[in-house]
Short mmCIF file of C-alpha atoms in Angstrom, two decimals:
data_model
loop_
_atom_site.label_atom_id
_atom_site.label_comp_id
_atom_site.label_asym_id
_atom_site.label_seq_id
_atom_site.Cartn_x
_atom_site.Cartn_y
_atom_site.Cartn_z
CA UNK A 1 7.54 -18.32 23.30
CA UNK A 2 8.57 -14.56 23.33
CA UNK A 3 8.00 -12.32 20.71
CA UNK A 4 11.90 -11.99 19.90
CA UNK A 5 12.22 -15.59 19.47
CA UNK A 6 8.93 -15.79 17.64
CA UNK A 7 10.33 -13.05 15.14
CA UNK A 8 13.16 -14.44 14.77
CA UNK A 9 12.15 -18.12 14.49
CA UNK A 10 9.72 -16.71 11.99
CA UNK A 11 12.57 -15.55 9.93
CA UNK A 12 14.75 -18.49 9.50
CA UNK A 13 12.12 -20.42 8.43
CA UNK A 14 11.04 -17.83 5.96
CA UNK A 15 14.72 -18.05 4.62
CA UNK A 16 14.39 -21.50 4.25
CA UNK A 17 11.05 -20.90 2.13
CA UNK A 18 12.92 -18.95 0.21
CA UNK A 19 15.75 -21.23 -0.44
CA UNK A 20 12.83 -24.40 -1.74
CA UNK A 21 11.21 -21.43 -3.96
CA UNK A 22 14.93 -20.82 -5.88
CA UNK A 23 15.40 -24.44 -6.34
CA UNK A 24 12.25 -25.56 -8.19
CA UNK A 25 12.05 -24.52 -11.60
CA UNK A 26 8.39 -25.21 -11.47
CA UNK A 27 7.71 -22.27 -9.15
CA UNK A 28 10.23 -19.74 -10.33
CA UNK A 29 9.23 -20.52 -14.68
CA UNK A 30 5.19 -19.56 -13.32
CA UNK A 31 6.97 -16.51 -11.27
CA UNK A 32 9.34 -15.83 -14.62
CA UNK A 33 6.24 -15.80 -16.84
CA UNK A 34 3.95 -13.52 -15.18
CA UNK A 35 6.47 -10.25 -16.32
CA UNK A 36 6.45 -11.89 -19.88
CA UNK A 37 2.94 -12.56 -20.64
CA UNK A 38 1.98 -9.43 -19.20
CA UNK A 39 4.56 -7.35 -20.95
CA UNK A 40 4.17 -8.85 -23.76
CA UNK A 41 -0.09 -9.32 -24.24
CA UNK A 42 0.43 -5.70 -22.98
CA UNK A 43 2.60 -4.68 -26.20
CA UNK A 44 0.66 -6.17 -28.63
CA UNK A 45 -2.94 -5.40 -26.91
CA UNK A 46 -1.99 -1.70 -27.20
CA UNK A 47 -0.63 -2.56 -30.27
CA UNK A 48 -4.36 -3.37 -31.80
CA UNK A 49 -6.19 -1.07 -29.99
CA UNK A 50 -4.47 2.02 -31.39
CA UNK A 51 -4.49 0.35 -34.62
CA UNK A 52 -8.26 0.37 -34.32
CA UNK A 53 -8.48 3.75 -32.65
CA UNK A 54 -9.39 6.09 -35.46
CA UNK A 55 -12.58 3.36 -36.76
CA UNK A 56 -13.77 3.87 -33.29
CA UNK A 57 -16.99 6.07 -33.02
CA UNK A 58 -16.74 8.98 -30.82
CA UNK A 59 -18.41 8.51 -28.29
CA UNK A 60 -15.99 5.01 -27.44
CA UNK A 61 -12.93 7.20 -28.38
CA UNK A 62 -13.88 9.85 -25.68
CA UNK A 63 -14.36 7.31 -23.00
CA UNK A 64 -11.37 5.00 -24.19
CA UNK A 65 -8.79 4.37 -20.40
CA UNK A 66 -5.23 3.68 -22.10
CA UNK A 67 -4.40 3.08 -18.20
CA UNK A 68 -7.30 0.20 -17.98
CA UNK A 69 -6.36 -1.13 -21.05
CA UNK A 70 -2.86 -1.37 -21.25
CA UNK A 71 -3.23 -3.19 -17.84
CA UNK A 72 -5.51 -5.78 -19.73
CA UNK A 73 -3.24 -8.40 -20.55
CA UNK A 74 -3.01 -8.93 -16.70
CA UNK A 75 -5.98 -10.96 -17.16
CA UNK A 76 -3.62 -13.81 -18.43
CA UNK A 77 -0.47 -12.50 -16.56
CA UNK A 78 -2.09 -13.75 -13.63
CA UNK A 79 -2.77 -16.76 -14.23
CA UNK A 80 0.95 -17.57 -14.32
CA UNK A 81 1.49 -15.69 -10.45
CA UNK A 82 -1.67 -17.98 -9.57
CA UNK A 83 0.21 -21.08 -10.35
CA UNK A 84 2.98 -19.96 -8.42
CA UNK A 85 1.13 -19.54 -5.14
CA UNK A 86 -0.58 -22.93 -6.25
CA UNK A 87 2.81 -24.91 -6.88
CA UNK A 88 4.81 -23.33 -3.57
CA UNK A 89 2.17 -25.37 -1.12
CA UNK A 90 0.46 -27.83 -3.53
CA UNK A 91 3.55 -29.07 -4.33
CA UNK A 92 4.88 -30.42 -1.58
CA UNK A 93 1.81 -32.23 -1.04
CA UNK A 94 2.04 -33.87 -4.20
CA UNK A 95 6.00 -34.90 -3.66
CA UNK A 96 5.39 -35.52 -0.17
CA UNK A 97 7.71 -33.24 1.49
CA UNK A 98 5.45 -31.48 3.31
CA UNK A 99 6.04 -34.61 6.24
CA UNK A 100 9.45 -33.47 6.01
CA UNK A 101 9.06 -29.74 6.35
CA UNK A 102 6.79 -30.33 9.57
CA UNK A 103 9.06 -32.97 10.97
CA UNK A 104 11.90 -29.79 11.01
CA UNK A 105 9.21 -27.21 11.72
CA UNK A 106 6.71 -28.90 13.82
CA UNK A 107 5.85 -25.27 14.84
CA UNK A 108 2.90 -25.48 11.64
CA UNK A 109 1.81 -21.83 12.39
CA UNK A 110 5.42 -20.95 11.26
CA UNK A 111 5.58 -23.01 8.31
CA UNK A 112 2.47 -21.75 7.53
CA UNK A 113 2.52 -18.33 7.57
CA UNK A 114 6.50 -18.82 6.61
CA UNK A 115 5.43 -20.50 4.14
CA UNK A 116 3.28 -17.29 3.19
CA UNK A 117 5.40 -14.01 4.12
CA UNK A 118 8.16 -15.81 1.38
CA UNK A 119 5.85 -16.44 -1.41
CA UNK A 120 4.05 -13.49 -1.67
CA UNK A 121 7.11 -11.49 -0.94
CA UNK A 122 8.26 -12.41 -4.36
CA UNK A 123 4.88 -12.27 -5.46
CA UNK A 124 5.31 -8.57 -4.90
CA UNK A 125 8.58 -7.80 -6.02
CA UNK A 126 7.30 -9.55 -9.66
CA UNK A 127 4.77 -7.92 -8.92
CA UNK A 128 6.22 -4.75 -8.78
CA UNK A 129 8.48 -4.96 -11.67
CA UNK A 130 5.40 -6.35 -13.80
CA UNK A 131 3.27 -3.50 -13.51
CA UNK A 132 5.28 -0.47 -13.93
CA UNK A 133 7.14 -2.29 -16.97
CA UNK A 134 3.99 -3.17 -18.58
CA UNK A 135 2.71 0.45 -17.72
CA UNK A 136 5.63 2.16 -19.44
CA UNK A 137 5.54 -0.67 -22.62
CA UNK A 138 1.91 -0.40 -23.13
CA UNK A 139 1.81 3.66 -23.06
CA UNK A 140 4.35 3.76 -25.76
CA UNK A 141 2.69 1.05 -27.47
CA UNK A 142 -0.73 3.25 -27.50
CA UNK A 143 1.26 6.23 -29.01
CA UNK A 144 -0.09 9.40 -29.26
CA UNK A 145 -2.94 8.09 -27.42
CA UNK A 146 -1.11 6.75 -24.18
CA UNK A 147 -0.70 8.66 -20.93
CA UNK A 148 2.50 9.39 -18.53
CA UNK A 149 2.51 8.26 -14.93
CA UNK A 150 2.10 11.83 -13.92
CA UNK A 151 -1.73 11.43 -15.67
CA UNK A 152 -4.65 11.56 -13.44
CA UNK A 153 -5.24 8.14 -11.75
CA UNK A 154 -2.12 5.77 -13.44
CA UNK A 155 -0.02 5.70 -10.52
CA UNK A 156 -3.11 4.71 -8.38
CA UNK A 157 -3.87 2.33 -11.73
CA UNK A 158 0.03 0.67 -11.54
CA UNK A 159 0.16 0.48 -7.46
CA UNK A 160 -3.10 -0.72 -7.66
CA UNK A 161 -2.29 -3.50 -9.98
CA UNK A 162 1.00 -4.50 -7.66
CA UNK A 163 -0.83 -5.13 -4.97
CA UNK A 164 -3.40 -6.83 -7.35
CA UNK A 165 -1.50 -9.63 -8.78
CA UNK A 166 0.17 -10.06 -4.97
CA UNK A 167 -3.28 -10.64 -3.17
CA UNK A 168 -3.90 -12.97 -6.43
CA UNK A 169 -1.35 -15.09 -5.46
CA UNK A 170 -1.80 -15.33 -1.40
CA UNK A 171 -5.91 -15.96 -1.94
CA UNK A 172 -4.30 -18.91 -4.29
CA UNK A 173 -2.09 -20.53 -1.28
CA UNK A 174 -5.04 -19.83 0.84
CA UNK A 175 -6.79 -22.35 -1.46
CA UNK A 176 -4.11 -24.69 -2.21
CA UNK A 177 -3.77 -25.08 1.21
CA UNK A 178 -7.04 -25.52 1.90
CA UNK A 179 -7.49 -28.12 -0.84
CA UNK A 180 -3.85 -29.82 -0.26
CA UNK A 181 -3.79 -30.57 -3.88
CA UNK A 182 -2.18 -28.27 -6.97
CA UNK A 183 -4.63 -29.98 -9.51
CA UNK A 184 -7.57 -29.55 -7.09
CA UNK A 185 -6.40 -25.34 -6.63
CA UNK A 186 -5.20 -25.54 -10.41
CA UNK A 187 -9.02 -27.03 -11.30
CA UNK A 188 -10.93 -24.67 -9.43
CA UNK A 189 -8.56 -21.35 -10.18
CA UNK A 190 -8.44 -21.85 -13.20
CA UNK A 191 -12.05 -22.19 -15.32
CA UNK A 192 -13.16 -19.27 -12.44
CA UNK A 193 -10.20 -16.41 -13.20
CA UNK A 194 -10.18 -17.54 -17.56
CA UNK A 195 -13.76 -19.22 -17.82
CA UNK A 196 -16.51 -18.18 -15.35
CA UNK A 197 -15.11 -14.05 -14.11
CA UNK A 198 -14.28 -13.01 -17.14
CA UNK A 199 -15.79 -14.57 -19.98
CA UNK A 200 -19.40 -14.35 -17.86
CA UNK A 201 -18.69 -10.90 -15.64
CA UNK A 202 -20.10 -9.00 -18.88
CA UNK A 203 -23.24 -10.73 -18.75
CA UNK A 204 -25.38 -8.14 -17.04
CA UNK A 205 -27.39 -10.70 -14.94
CA UNK A 206 -24.73 -12.44 -13.95
CA UNK A 207 -22.29 -9.77 -13.47
CA UNK A 208 -24.39 -8.79 -9.85
CA UNK A 209 -23.29 -11.58 -8.32
CA UNK A 210 -19.40 -12.33 -10.27
CA UNK A 211 -18.90 -8.44 -9.38
CA UNK A 212 -18.00 -9.71 -6.09
CA UNK A 213 -15.53 -12.72 -6.72
CA UNK A 214 -11.83 -11.71 -6.19
CA UNK A 215 -10.26 -11.20 -9.51
CA UNK A 216 -12.75 -8.78 -10.67
CA UNK A 217 -13.09 -6.78 -7.34
CA UNK A 218 -9.32 -6.65 -7.31
CA UNK A 219 -8.89 -5.30 -10.80
CA UNK A 220 -11.12 -2.66 -11.06
CA UNK A 221 -8.16 -0.76 -8.99
CA UNK A 222 -6.70 -0.95 -12.70
CA UNK A 223 -9.65 1.27 -13.99
CA UNK A 224 -8.77 5.20 -14.35
CA UNK A 225 -12.02 5.68 -16.21
CA UNK A 226 -15.30 7.20 -14.52
CA UNK A 227 -16.97 4.52 -12.49
CA UNK A 228 -20.02 4.99 -14.02
CA UNK A 229 -19.72 3.79 -16.97
CA UNK A 230 -21.73 1.19 -17.66
CA UNK A 231 -19.15 -0.98 -19.39
CA UNK A 232 -17.46 -1.37 -16.14
CA UNK A 233 -19.50 0.21 -13.46
CA UNK A 234 -19.83 -2.06 -10.20
CA UNK A 235 -21.55 -1.27 -7.21
CA UNK A 236 -17.94 -0.18 -5.61
CA UNK A 237 -14.87 2.21 -6.51
CA UNK A 238 -11.39 0.92 -7.10
CA UNK A 239 -10.40 0.92 -3.42
CA UNK A 240 -13.63 -0.74 -2.24
CA UNK A 241 -12.97 -3.62 -4.98
CA UNK A 242 -9.23 -3.72 -3.61
CA UNK A 243 -10.58 -4.52 -0.39
CA UNK A 244 -13.26 -6.85 -1.42
CA UNK A 245 -10.24 -9.07 -2.57
CA UNK A 246 -8.44 -8.46 0.28
CA UNK A 247 -11.58 -10.02 1.94
CA UNK A 248 -11.53 -13.01 -0.18
CA UNK A 249 -7.27 -13.49 0.51
CA UNK A 250 -7.85 -13.19 4.65
CA UNK A 251 -10.58 -15.89 4.06
CA UNK A 252 -8.18 -18.06 2.20
CA UNK A 253 -5.46 -17.78 4.05
CA UNK A 254 -7.13 -18.26 7.22
CA UNK A 255 -9.10 -21.30 5.69
CA UNK A 256 -5.86 -22.84 4.87
CA UNK A 257 -3.92 -22.14 8.21
CA UNK A 258 -6.57 -24.13 10.09
CA UNK A 259 -6.74 -27.05 7.76
CA UNK A 260 -3.32 -27.64 8.14
CA UNK A 261 -3.32 -27.22 11.90
CA UNK A 262 -5.89 -29.60 12.00
CA UNK A 263 -5.63 -32.44 9.84
CA UNK A 264 -2.76 -34.78 9.13
CA UNK A 265 0.20 -34.03 6.71
#
């Protein structure tokens, strides 16, 4: 098959995956919950921090990062887009429709990468809206302590937040493809993102290792305060952290492809 026909085949299968996404309520709702949770919680967090700003210490006010705290809601909003990525692949294994999909598209590589392309493009569109709306809503809620998109590092952090959410979805797709089960994938990813990484990531002795987990590394892109701030310091900068997340995504997606290619449906 030449490159032109391969590209046409991939485009056709991707279109079919788009249709499947739109017709499955669980995936649609998971995607829609991402901006709803992120924007709503972003406003609440910003309002809470604004009311307590005057009571904070001078050191705390001096190192306050309204951009990073405005995006703090993404730590929960990302759970929805991760669920979307898991259901996109795991749902077919759970229902058994993966066999029908492979019967229609026997080229497993084409089916897998079309699903990845469709899922990440939908996630990117959702993440783009989520990141920018969350930024503006949170900064408005901060009132006089908020910043504009033109402030130093604000645009980079906002674009980075969009990339972060998209990459976390891609990571979830790869994990679900490797485990071939929505329940197993969510059973690993939810504790990792909600309890382990976010909870234990601030413990000094554990932080040395956990800082290289995908969400801990990638989320640094939303940070504008100096990288040596002791509260958020990492062994890498914003783009270095995003590179760590990209590495996790590449490994997960390749792993998912190899599992689909070598194991029976």
